[in-house]
Amino acid sequence: MVPALQLHMSKTAMRASQKDFESALSQVKRLKDPGNEVKLKLYALYKQATEGPCNTPKPGVFDLINKAKWDAWNALGSLPKETARQNYVDLVSGLSSSSDSSSQVKPEADRKQPGYETLVVTSEDSITKIMMNRPAKKNAITIQMYNEIMLALKAASKDDSAITVLTGNGDYYSSGNDLSNFTDIPPEGIEEKAKSSAILLRDFVDCFIDFPKPLIAVVNGPAVGISVTILGLFDTVYASSRATFHTPFSHLGQSPEGCSSYTFPKIMGPAKAAEMLIFGKKLTAAEACAQGLVTEVFPDSTFQKEVWTRLKAYSKLPPNAMRISKQVIRNREKEKLRAINAEESRALQERWLSDECTNAVMNFLTRKAKL
Ligand SMILES: CCCCCCCCCCC/C=C/C(=O)SCCNC(=O)CCNC(=O)[C@H](O)C(C)(C)COP(=O)(O)OP(=O)(O)OC[C@H]1O[C@@H](n2cnc3c(N)ncnc32)[C@H](O)[C@@H]1OP(=O)(O)O
């Protein structure tokens, strides 16, 4: 190579390296904590690149941090400043690309836990999210979905997440019990179906009563029936301004479940609870919040962003402390809630066999009536 050209190239490389070094210095401030070992390496390379070989007295044995730093710098010996600068740039660039790829959001399909057909269950940032996933049917809850929600809650109670969220996919949170659950009558007859359904309902609600970690409902849209009543068993309920809360049990010839006959009067007082549970008054999100059923309402346009930012912050709190706090708040009511759940399930078992209920369900299924 022509010597003049060689000189020009090495000067350019040095200038570029200085520029890279400066940008690496600012980049390093934005990195996630890379751990002490890497921090020591960065420190040593920085000192070598800016001051040359270690030139300060060795700190005393009890000055642990400064001694570790000194050792790291001293270990670089007579490494030239330019090489140290380049090594610093290379190290930061490696750290940035690995932290970029770890912070990249994987598509939900990749994070999805297998084994669920009616739900999408994901665990990330110490949050297990159970999302009802029948948007075309307004997330109506089939027998399969009841069973899958129970499985997902049991798994979430044992996984390493700090909090668990139930939400819905699409424009509804959930339209409640899938009324076609009434059509699948076994050869043993409707009484048997009512009996097994009452057991299913009791077990389903027990899973919420017994859930040991903070349980949060992210109510993304209208909620009907059992998806509303079990909210009284959640620790926090966040609602979109588009959400509504509707328990039209009398219209359906049915009676309340999900322990709402106890939790609703306790939360909102007997008069307001009666309006909802006996007369089927539909509440807006703001009304539900004013009555204490909902913790906070967020504008629909920013709902997901605001709620998940909040939940990610909460999920970083010490998980054991949160779990114990929940136990202290909830445990003394558990036996009572189980007894109420059993009683409500028994009442419904009878209701499901009534003409009032049969007619209401038939009206919906033959497209004669909606809520
Ligand atoms: C022998 C006994 C066995 C019983 C087994 C029971 C097990 C435990 C039961 C626990 C008790 C629970 C009680 C409740 O939850 S009561 C509440 C029940 N829910 C309803 O009554 C809601 C009915 N749905 C509606 O009124 C409307 O669909 C709704 C107002 C929710 C939305 O109306 P919109 O016009 O916006 O949308 P569509 O009606 O066109 O809905 C789109 C499609 O989704 C279907 N759909 C919606 N909700 C349900 C539902 N709850 N059950 C079944 N199907 C539902 C709807 O039919 C549309 O389907 P198609 O596109 O195929 O027409």
CSV table of C-alpha atoms and ligand atoms in Angstrom, one decimal:
chain,number,residue,atom,x,y,z
A,1,MET,CA,0.0,0.0,0.0
A,2,VAL,CA,1.2,3.6,-0.7
A,3,PRO,CA,2.5,4.9,2.6
A,4,ALA,CA,0.5,8.2,2.3
A,5,LEU,CA,-2.7,6.3,1.8
A,6,GLN,CA,-1.8,3.9,4.8
A,7,LEU,CA,-1.3,7.0,7.0
A,8,HIS,CA,-4.6,8.5,5.9
A,9,MET,CA,-6.5,5.2,6.6
A,10,SER,CA,-5.0,4.7,10.1
A,11,LYS,CA,-5.8,8.3,11.0
A,12,THR,CA,-9.4,7.8,9.8
A,13,ALA,CA,-9.6,4.6,11.8
A,14,MET,CA,-8.3,6.4,14.9
A,15,ARG,CA,-10.7,9.3,14.5
A,16,ALA,CA,-13.6,6.8,13.9
A,17,SER,CA,-12.5,4.9,17.0
A,18,GLN,CA,-12.5,8.1,19.1
A,19,LYS,CA,-16.0,8.9,17.8
A,20,ASP,CA,-17.2,5.3,18.5
A,21,PHE,CA,-15.7,5.5,22.0
A,22,GLU,CA,-17.7,8.7,22.8
A,23,SER,CA,-20.9,7.1,21.5
A,24,ALA,CA,-20.1,3.9,23.5
A,25,LEU,CA,-19.7,6.1,26.6
A,26,SER,CA,-23.2,7.5,26.2
A,27,GLN,CA,-24.7,4.1,25.1
A,28,VAL,CA,-23.4,2.4,28.2
A,29,LYS,CA,-25.6,4.7,30.4
A,30,ARG,CA,-28.7,3.3,28.7
A,31,LEU,CA,-27.8,-0.3,29.1
A,32,LYS,CA,-29.5,-2.6,31.5
A,33,ASP,CA,-27.3,-3.4,34.5
A,34,PRO,CA,-24.8,-5.8,32.9
A,35,GLY,CA,-23.6,-7.2,36.3
A,36,ASN,CA,-20.5,-6.5,38.4
A,37,GLU,CA,-18.0,-8.6,36.3
A,38,VAL,CA,-18.8,-6.7,33.1
A,39,LYS,CA,-18.9,-3.4,35.0
A,40,LEU,CA,-15.3,-4.0,36.2
A,41,LYS,CA,-14.2,-4.8,32.7
A,42,LEU,CA,-15.7,-1.6,31.4
A,43,TYR,CA,-14.2,0.4,34.2
A,44,ALA,CA,-10.7,-1.0,33.5
A,45,LEU,CA,-10.9,-0.5,29.8
A,46,TYR,CA,-12.2,3.1,30.3
A,47,LYS,CA,-9.3,3.9,32.6
A,48,GLN,CA,-6.7,2.3,30.3
A,49,ALA,CA,-8.2,4.1,27.3
A,50,THR,CA,-8.2,7.5,29.0
A,51,GLU,CA,-5.2,7.4,31.4
A,52,GLY,CA,-3.0,4.5,30.2
A,53,PRO,CA,-1.6,1.8,32.5
A,54,CYS,CA,-2.7,1.8,36.1
A,55,ASN,CA,-0.9,4.6,37.9
A,56,THR,CA,-2.5,4.8,41.4
A,57,PRO,CA,-1.5,3.0,44.7
A,58,LYS,CA,-3.2,-0.3,45.4
A,59,PRO,CA,-6.1,0.2,47.8
A,60,GLY,CA,-6.1,-1.6,51.2
A,61,VAL,CA,-7.5,-5.1,51.5
A,62,PHE,CA,-10.7,-3.9,53.3
A,63,ASP,CA,-11.5,-1.3,50.6
A,64,LEU,CA,-13.1,-4.1,48.6
A,65,ILE,CA,-14.8,-2.2,45.8
A,66,ASN,CA,-11.8,0.1,45.0
A,67,LYS,CA,-9.4,-2.9,45.2
A,68,ALA,CA,-11.5,-4.9,42.7
A,69,LYS,CA,-11.5,-1.9,40.4
A,70,TRP,CA,-7.8,-1.4,40.8
A,71,ASP,CA,-7.1,-5.1,40.2
A,72,ALA,CA,-9.1,-5.0,37.0
A,73,TRP,CA,-7.3,-1.9,35.7
A,74,ASN,CA,-3.9,-3.2,36.7
A,75,ALA,CA,-4.6,-6.5,35.0
A,76,LEU,CA,-4.5,-4.7,31.6
A,77,GLY,CA,-0.8,-4.1,32.1
A,78,SER,CA,0.6,-2.0,29.2
A,79,LEU,CA,-2.3,-2.4,26.8
A,80,PRO,CA,-2.1,0.6,24.4
A,81,LYS,CA,-4.7,3.3,24.9
A,82,GLU,CA,-6.1,2.8,21.4
A,83,THR,CA,-6.5,-0.9,21.8
A,84,ALA,CA,-8.3,-0.4,25.2
A,85,ARG,CA,-10.6,2.2,23.5
A,86,GLN,CA,-11.4,-0.3,20.7
A,87,ASN,CA,-12.0,-3.1,23.2
A,88,TYR,CA,-14.3,-0.8,25.2
A,89,VAL,CA,-16.3,0.0,22.0
A,90,ASP,CA,-16.5,-3.7,21.1
A,91,LEU,CA,-17.7,-4.7,24.5
A,92,VAL,CA,-20.4,-2.1,24.7
A,93,SER,CA,-21.6,-3.0,21.2
A,94,GLY,CA,-21.9,-6.7,22.2
A,95,LEU,CA,-23.8,-5.7,25.3
A,96,SER,CA,-26.2,-3.4,23.4
A,97,SER,CA,-27.1,-6.0,20.8
A,98,SER,CA,-27.7,-8.7,23.4
A,99,SER,CA,-29.8,-6.3,25.5
A,100,ASP,CA,-31.7,-5.2,22.3
A,101,SER,CA,-32.6,-8.8,21.5
A,102,SER,CA,-33.7,-9.6,25.0
A,103,SER,CA,-35.9,-6.5,25.2
A,104,GLN,CA,-37.5,-7.3,21.8
A,105,VAL,CA,-41.1,-8.3,22.3
A,106,LYS,CA,-41.7,-11.7,20.9
A,107,PRO,CA,-44.9,-12.2,19.1
A,108,GLU,CA,-47.6,-13.5,21.4
A,109,ALA,CA,-47.9,-16.7,19.4
A,110,ASP,CA,-44.3,-17.5,20.4
A,111,ARG,CA,-44.9,-16.9,24.1
A,112,LYS,CA,-48.2,-18.7,24.3
A,113,GLN,CA,-48.4,-21.6,26.7
A,114,PRO,CA,-49.5,-24.8,24.8
A,115,GLY,CA,-52.6,-26.9,25.7
A,116,TYR,CA,-55.3,-24.3,25.7
A,117,GLU,CA,-57.9,-24.0,22.9
A,118,THR,CA,-60.2,-21.3,24.3
A,119,LEU,CA,-57.5,-19.2,26.1
A,120,VAL,CA,-54.2,-17.6,25.3
A,121,VAL,CA,-52.0,-17.9,28.4
A,122,THR,CA,-48.7,-16.1,28.5
A,123,SER,CA,-46.2,-15.5,31.3
A,124,GLU,CA,-43.9,-12.5,31.0
A,125,ASP,CA,-42.4,-9.8,33.3
A,126,SER,CA,-43.6,-11.9,36.3
A,127,ILE,CA,-47.2,-11.6,35.1
A,128,THR,CA,-49.3,-14.6,34.0
A,129,LYS,CA,-52.0,-13.3,31.6
A,130,ILE,CA,-55.0,-15.5,31.0
A,131,MET,CA,-56.9,-14.2,28.0
A,132,MET,CA,-60.3,-15.5,27.1
A,133,ASN,CA,-60.1,-16.1,23.3
A,134,ARG,CA,-63.4,-16.6,21.6
A,135,PRO,CA,-63.8,-13.0,20.3
A,136,ALA,CA,-66.3,-14.0,17.6
A,137,LYS,CA,-68.6,-15.3,20.4
A,138,LYS,CA,-67.9,-12.3,22.7
A,139,ASN,CA,-65.8,-14.7,24.9
A,140,ALA,CA,-68.8,-16.6,26.0
A,141,ILE,CA,-67.7,-19.3,28.4
A,142,THR,CA,-68.1,-22.8,27.2
A,143,ILE,CA,-67.7,-25.9,29.4
A,144,GLN,CA,-64.3,-26.3,27.9
A,145,MET,CA,-63.4,-22.7,28.8
A,146,TYR,CA,-64.5,-23.1,32.4
A,147,ASN,CA,-62.2,-26.1,32.6
A,148,GLU,CA,-59.3,-24.4,30.9
A,149,ILE,CA,-59.6,-21.3,33.2
A,150,MET,CA,-59.4,-23.6,36.2
A,151,LEU,CA,-56.3,-25.3,34.8
A,152,ALA,CA,-54.7,-22.0,34.0
A,153,LEU,CA,-55.4,-20.6,37.5
A,154,LYS,CA,-54.0,-23.7,39.1
A,155,ALA,CA,-50.9,-23.5,36.9
A,156,ALA,CA,-50.5,-19.8,37.6
A,157,SER,CA,-50.8,-20.3,41.4
A,158,LYS,CA,-47.7,-22.5,41.2
A,159,ASP,CA,-45.6,-20.7,38.5
A,160,ASP,CA,-43.0,-18.0,39.3
A,161,SER,CA,-45.2,-15.1,38.3
A,162,ALA,CA,-45.9,-12.5,40.9
A,163,ILE,CA,-49.4,-11.5,39.7
A,164,THR,CA,-52.1,-13.0,37.5
A,165,VAL,CA,-54.4,-11.3,35.1
A,166,LEU,CA,-57.7,-12.3,33.5
A,167,THR,CA,-58.7,-10.4,30.4
A,168,GLY,CA,-60.6,-10.9,27.1
A,169,ASN,CA,-59.6,-10.8,23.5
A,170,GLY,CA,-61.6,-8.6,21.1
A,171,ASP,CA,-64.3,-6.1,21.9
A,172,TYR,CA,-65.9,-7.9,24.9
A,173,TYR,CA,-64.4,-8.9,28.2
A,174,SER,CA,-66.9,-11.8,28.3
A,175,SER,CA,-70.6,-12.3,27.6
A,176,GLY,CA,-70.8,-14.8,30.5
A,177,ASN,CA,-72.0,-18.3,30.3
A,178,ASP,CA,-72.3,-19.7,26.8
A,179,LEU,CA,-76.0,-20.3,26.5
A,180,SER,CA,-75.4,-23.2,24.2
A,181,ASN,CA,-74.1,-25.0,27.3
A,182,PHE,CA,-77.8,-25.7,27.9
A,183,THR,CA,-78.2,-27.7,24.7
A,184,ASP,CA,-75.7,-30.4,25.2
A,185,ILE,CA,-77.9,-32.7,27.3
A,186,PRO,CA,-76.5,-36.2,28.0
A,187,PRO,CA,-78.5,-39.4,27.7
A,188,GLU,CA,-78.9,-39.4,31.6
A,189,GLY,CA,-81.1,-36.3,31.2
A,190,ILE,CA,-81.3,-32.7,32.1
A,191,GLU,CA,-81.2,-33.3,35.9
A,192,GLU,CA,-77.9,-35.0,35.6
A,193,LYS,CA,-76.6,-32.1,33.4
A,194,ALA,CA,-77.8,-29.6,36.0
A,195,LYS,CA,-76.1,-31.6,38.8
A,196,SER,CA,-72.7,-31.9,37.0
A,197,SER,CA,-72.9,-28.2,35.9
A,198,ALA,CA,-73.5,-27.1,39.6
A,199,ILE,CA,-70.4,-29.0,40.5
A,200,LEU,CA,-68.4,-27.4,37.7
A,201,LEU,CA,-69.7,-24.0,38.7
A,202,ARG,CA,-68.8,-24.6,42.4
A,203,ASP,CA,-65.3,-25.8,41.5
A,204,PHE,CA,-64.8,-22.9,39.1
A,205,VAL,CA,-65.7,-20.3,41.6
A,206,ASP,CA,-63.6,-22.1,44.3
A,207,CYS,CA,-60.5,-21.6,42.1
A,208,PHE,CA,-61.0,-17.8,42.4
A,209,ILE,CA,-61.7,-18.0,46.2
A,210,ASP,CA,-58.5,-20.0,46.7
A,211,PHE,CA,-56.2,-18.2,44.3
A,212,PRO,CA,-53.1,-17.3,46.4
A,213,LYS,CA,-51.6,-14.4,44.4
A,214,PRO,CA,-52.8,-11.0,43.5
A,215,LEU,CA,-55.5,-11.5,40.8
A,216,ILE,CA,-56.3,-8.6,38.5
A,217,ALA,CA,-59.2,-8.3,36.0
A,218,VAL,CA,-58.4,-6.2,33.0
A,219,VAL,CA,-61.9,-5.6,31.8
A,220,ASN,CA,-61.3,-4.6,28.2
A,221,GLY,CA,-65.0,-4.3,27.2
A,222,PRO,CA,-68.6,-5.2,28.2
A,223,ALA,CA,-68.9,-8.0,30.9
A,224,VAL,CA,-72.0,-10.1,31.4
A,225,GLY,CA,-73.2,-12.7,34.0
A,226,ILE,CA,-70.6,-14.8,35.7
A,227,SER,CA,-67.7,-12.7,34.3
A,228,VAL,CA,-69.1,-9.8,36.4
A,229,THR,CA,-70.1,-11.7,39.5
A,230,ILE,CA,-66.6,-13.2,40.1
A,231,LEU,CA,-65.1,-9.7,40.0
A,232,GLY,CA,-65.9,-9.5,43.7
A,233,LEU,CA,-63.2,-12.2,44.2
A,234,PHE,CA,-60.5,-10.3,42.4
A,235,ASP,CA,-58.0,-8.1,44.2
A,236,THR,CA,-58.0,-5.3,41.6
A,237,VAL,CA,-60.4,-4.6,38.7
A,238,TYR,CA,-59.2,-2.2,35.9
A,239,ALA,CA,-61.9,-1.3,33.4
A,240,SER,CA,-61.9,0.4,30.0
A,241,SER,CA,-64.3,3.3,29.7
A,242,ARG,CA,-66.1,1.2,27.2
A,243,ALA,CA,-66.8,-1.6,29.7
A,244,THR,CA,-70.3,-2.2,31.1
A,245,PHE,CA,-71.3,-4.6,33.9
A,246,HIS,CA,-74.5,-6.5,33.4
A,247,THR,CA,-76.0,-9.4,35.5
A,248,PRO,CA,-79.4,-10.1,34.0
A,249,PHE,CA,-80.1,-13.2,36.1
A,250,SER,CA,-83.9,-12.6,36.5
A,251,HIS,CA,-84.3,-12.0,32.7
A,252,LEU,CA,-82.7,-15.4,32.3
A,253,GLY,CA,-84.7,-17.1,35.0
A,254,GLN,CA,-81.5,-17.6,37.0
A,255,SER,CA,-80.0,-16.4,40.2
A,256,PRO,CA,-76.6,-14.9,41.2
A,257,GLU,CA,-73.4,-16.9,41.4
A,258,GLY,CA,-69.7,-16.2,41.9
A,259,CYS,CA,-70.3,-15.3,45.6
A,260,SER,CA,-71.9,-12.1,44.4
A,261,SER,CA,-74.9,-12.6,46.7
A,262,TYR,CA,-72.4,-11.9,49.5
A,263,THR,CA,-69.6,-9.8,47.8
A,264,PHE,CA,-71.8,-7.3,46.0
A,265,PRO,CA,-73.9,-6.2,49.0
A,266,LYS,CA,-70.6,-5.9,50.9
A,267,ILE,CA,-68.9,-3.9,48.2
A,268,MET,CA,-71.8,-1.6,47.1
A,269,GLY,CA,-74.4,-1.9,49.8
A,270,PRO,CA,-77.6,-4.1,49.6
A,271,ALA,CA,-79.7,-1.6,47.7
A,272,LYS,CA,-77.3,-1.1,44.8
A,273,ALA,CA,-76.5,-4.9,44.8
A,274,ALA,CA,-80.2,-5.7,44.5
A,275,GLU,CA,-80.6,-3.4,41.5
A,276,MET,CA,-77.9,-5.3,39.7
A,277,LEU,CA,-78.5,-8.8,40.9
A,278,ILE,CA,-82.3,-8.8,41.1
A,279,PHE,CA,-83.4,-6.2,38.5
A,280,GLY,CA,-80.4,-6.6,36.1
A,281,LYS,CA,-79.4,-3.0,36.0
A,282,LYS,CA,-76.5,-2.5,33.7
A,283,LEU,CA,-73.7,-0.3,35.1
A,284,THR,CA,-71.3,1.8,33.1
A,285,ALA,CA,-67.6,1.6,34.0
A,286,ALA,CA,-67.8,4.9,35.8
A,287,GLU,CA,-70.9,3.7,37.8
A,288,ALA,CA,-69.2,0.4,38.7
A,289,CYS,CA,-66.1,2.3,39.9
A,290,ALA,CA,-68.2,4.7,42.0
A,291,GLN,CA,-69.9,1.7,43.6
A,292,GLY,CA,-66.5,0.0,44.4
A,293,LEU,CA,-66.7,-3.0,42.0
A,294,VAL,CA,-64.1,-1.4,39.8
A,295,THR,CA,-60.8,-0.1,41.1
A,296,GLU,CA,-60.1,2.4,38.3
A,297,VAL,CA,-61.4,3.3,34.8
A,298,PHE,CA,-59.0,4.2,32.0
A,299,PRO,CA,-60.0,5.9,28.7
A,300,ASP,CA,-60.4,3.2,26.1
A,301,SER,CA,-57.9,4.8,23.8
A,302,THR,CA,-55.0,4.4,26.3
A,303,PHE,CA,-56.4,1.5,28.3
A,304,GLN,CA,-54.0,-1.3,27.4
A,305,LYS,CA,-50.9,1.0,27.5
A,306,GLU,CA,-51.8,2.5,30.9
A,307,VAL,CA,-52.9,-0.7,32.6
A,308,TRP,CA,-49.9,-2.8,31.5
A,309,THR,CA,-47.5,-0.1,32.5
A,310,ARG,CA,-49.1,-0.1,35.9
A,311,LEU,CA,-49.1,-3.9,36.2
A,312,LYS,CA,-45.5,-4.2,35.1
A,313,ALA,CA,-44.5,-1.9,37.9
A,314,TYR,CA,-46.6,-3.8,40.5
A,315,SER,CA,-45.2,-7.1,39.3
A,316,LYS,CA,-41.7,-6.0,40.4
A,317,LEU,CA,-42.9,-5.7,44.1
A,318,PRO,CA,-41.7,-8.5,46.4
A,319,PRO,CA,-43.9,-11.5,45.5
A,320,ASN,CA,-44.0,-13.1,48.9
A,321,ALA,CA,-45.0,-9.9,50.6
A,322,MET,CA,-47.9,-9.5,48.1
A,323,ARG,CA,-49.0,-13.0,48.6
A,324,ILE,CA,-49.0,-12.7,52.4
A,325,SER,CA,-50.8,-9.4,52.2
A,326,LYS,CA,-53.5,-11.1,50.1
A,327,GLN,CA,-53.8,-13.9,52.6
A,328,VAL,CA,-54.2,-11.5,55.5
A,329,ILE,CA,-56.9,-9.6,53.6
A,330,ARG,CA,-58.8,-12.6,52.3
A,331,ASN,CA,-58.2,-15.7,54.4
A,332,ARG,CA,-60.7,-15.1,57.2
A,333,GLU,CA,-63.5,-15.0,54.6
A,334,LYS,CA,-62.5,-18.1,52.7
A,335,GLU,CA,-64.7,-20.7,54.5
A,336,LYS,CA,-67.6,-18.4,54.4
A,337,LEU,CA,-67.2,-17.8,50.6
A,338,ARG,CA,-66.9,-21.5,49.9
A,339,ALA,CA,-70.2,-22.1,51.8
A,340,ILE,CA,-71.9,-19.2,49.9
A,341,ASN,CA,-70.6,-20.6,46.6
A,342,ALA,CA,-72.0,-24.1,47.4
A,343,GLU,CA,-75.3,-22.5,48.3
A,344,GLU,CA,-75.5,-20.4,45.1
A,345,SER,CA,-74.6,-23.4,43.0
A,346,ARG,CA,-77.4,-25.5,44.6
A,347,ALA,CA,-79.9,-22.7,43.9
A,348,LEU,CA,-78.9,-22.5,40.3
A,349,GLN,CA,-79.0,-26.3,39.9
A,350,GLU,CA,-82.8,-25.9,40.6
A,351,ARG,CA,-83.2,-22.8,38.5
A,352,TRP,CA,-81.7,-24.4,35.4
A,353,LEU,CA,-84.6,-26.9,35.5
A,354,SER,CA,-87.2,-24.2,35.7
A,355,ASP,CA,-89.5,-23.1,32.8
A,356,GLU,CA,-88.4,-19.5,33.3
A,357,CYS,CA,-84.8,-20.4,32.6
A,358,THR,CA,-85.5,-22.9,29.7
A,359,ASN,CA,-87.7,-20.3,27.9
A,360,ALA,CA,-85.2,-17.5,28.3
A,361,VAL,CA,-82.3,-19.6,27.0
A,362,MET,CA,-84.5,-20.9,24.1
A,363,ASN,CA,-85.4,-17.4,23.2
A,364,PHE,CA,-81.8,-16.4,22.9
A,365,LEU,CA,-80.8,-19.6,21.0
A,366,THR,CA,-83.6,-19.2,18.5
A,367,ARG,CA,-82.6,-15.6,18.0
A,368,LYS,CA,-85.8,-14.2,19.6
A,369,ALA,CA,-84.0,-12.3,22.4
A,370,LYS,CA,-80.8,-10.8,23.4
A,371,LEU,CA,-80.0,-8.9,26.5
B,1,LIG,C1,-78.6,-27.6,32.4
B,1,LIG,C2,-77.7,-26.5,32.8
B,1,LIG,C3,-76.4,-26.3,32.1
B,1,LIG,C4,-75.8,-25.0,32.4
B,1,LIG,C5,-74.3,-25.0,32.4
B,1,LIG,C6,-73.9,-23.8,33.1
B,1,LIG,C7,-72.4,-23.8,33.7
B,1,LIG,C8,-72.2,-22.7,34.7
B,1,LIG,C9,-73.1,-21.5,34.6
B,1,LIG,C10,-72.8,-20.4,35.5
B,1,LIG,C11,-73.9,-19.3,35.5
B,1,LIG,C12,-73.6,-18.2,34.6
B,1,LIG,C13,-74.6,-17.3,34.3
B,1,LIG,C14,-74.3,-16.2,33.3
B,1,LIG,O1,-73.2,-15.9,32.9
B,1,LIG,S1,-75.7,-15.5,32.8
B,1,LIG,C15,-75.3,-14.5,31.4
B,1,LIG,C16,-75.4,-15.3,30.1
B,1,LIG,N1,-75.1,-14.4,29.0
B,1,LIG,C17,-76.0,-13.9,28.2
B,1,LIG,O2,-77.2,-14.1,28.4
B,1,LIG,C18,-75.5,-13.1,27.0
B,1,LIG,C19,-76.2,-13.5,25.7
B,1,LIG,N2,-75.7,-12.7,24.6
B,1,LIG,C20,-76.2,-11.6,24.2
B,1,LIG,O3,-77.2,-11.1,24.7
B,1,LIG,C21,-75.6,-10.9,23.1
B,1,LIG,O4,-74.9,-11.8,22.3
B,1,LIG,C22,-74.6,-9.7,23.5
B,1,LIG,C23,-75.4,-8.6,24.2
B,1,LIG,C24,-73.6,-10.3,24.5
B,1,LIG,C25,-73.8,-9.2,22.3
B,1,LIG,O5,-74.7,-8.8,21.3
B,1,LIG,P1,-74.2,-8.3,19.9
B,1,LIG,O6,-75.4,-8.0,19.1
B,1,LIG,O7,-73.1,-7.3,20.1
B,1,LIG,O8,-73.4,-9.6,19.4
B,1,LIG,P2,-74.1,-11.0,18.9
B,1,LIG,O9,-75.3,-11.3,19.7
B,1,LIG,O10,-74.2,-11.0,17.4
B,1,LIG,O11,-72.9,-12.0,19.3
B,1,LIG,C26,-71.9,-12.5,18.5
B,1,LIG,C27,-72.0,-14.0,18.5
B,1,LIG,O12,-71.6,-14.4,19.8
B,1,LIG,C28,-72.7,-15.3,20.3
B,1,LIG,N3,-72.8,-15.1,21.7
B,1,LIG,C29,-72.6,-14.0,22.4
B,1,LIG,N4,-72.8,-14.2,23.7
B,1,LIG,C30,-73.2,-15.5,23.8
B,1,LIG,C31,-73.5,-16.3,25.0
B,1,LIG,N5,-73.5,-15.8,26.2
B,1,LIG,N6,-73.8,-17.6,24.7
B,1,LIG,C32,-73.8,-18.1,23.5
B,1,LIG,N7,-73.4,-17.4,22.4
B,1,LIG,C33,-73.2,-16.1,22.6
B,1,LIG,C34,-73.9,-14.8,19.5
B,1,LIG,O13,-74.9,-15.8,19.5
B,1,LIG,C35,-73.3,-14.6,18.1
B,1,LIG,O14,-73.1,-15.8,17.5
B,1,LIG,P3,-73.4,-16.0,16.0
B,1,LIG,O15,-72.4,-15.1,15.3
B,1,LIG,O16,-73.1,-17.4,15.7
B,1,LIG,O17,-74.8,-15.6,15.7
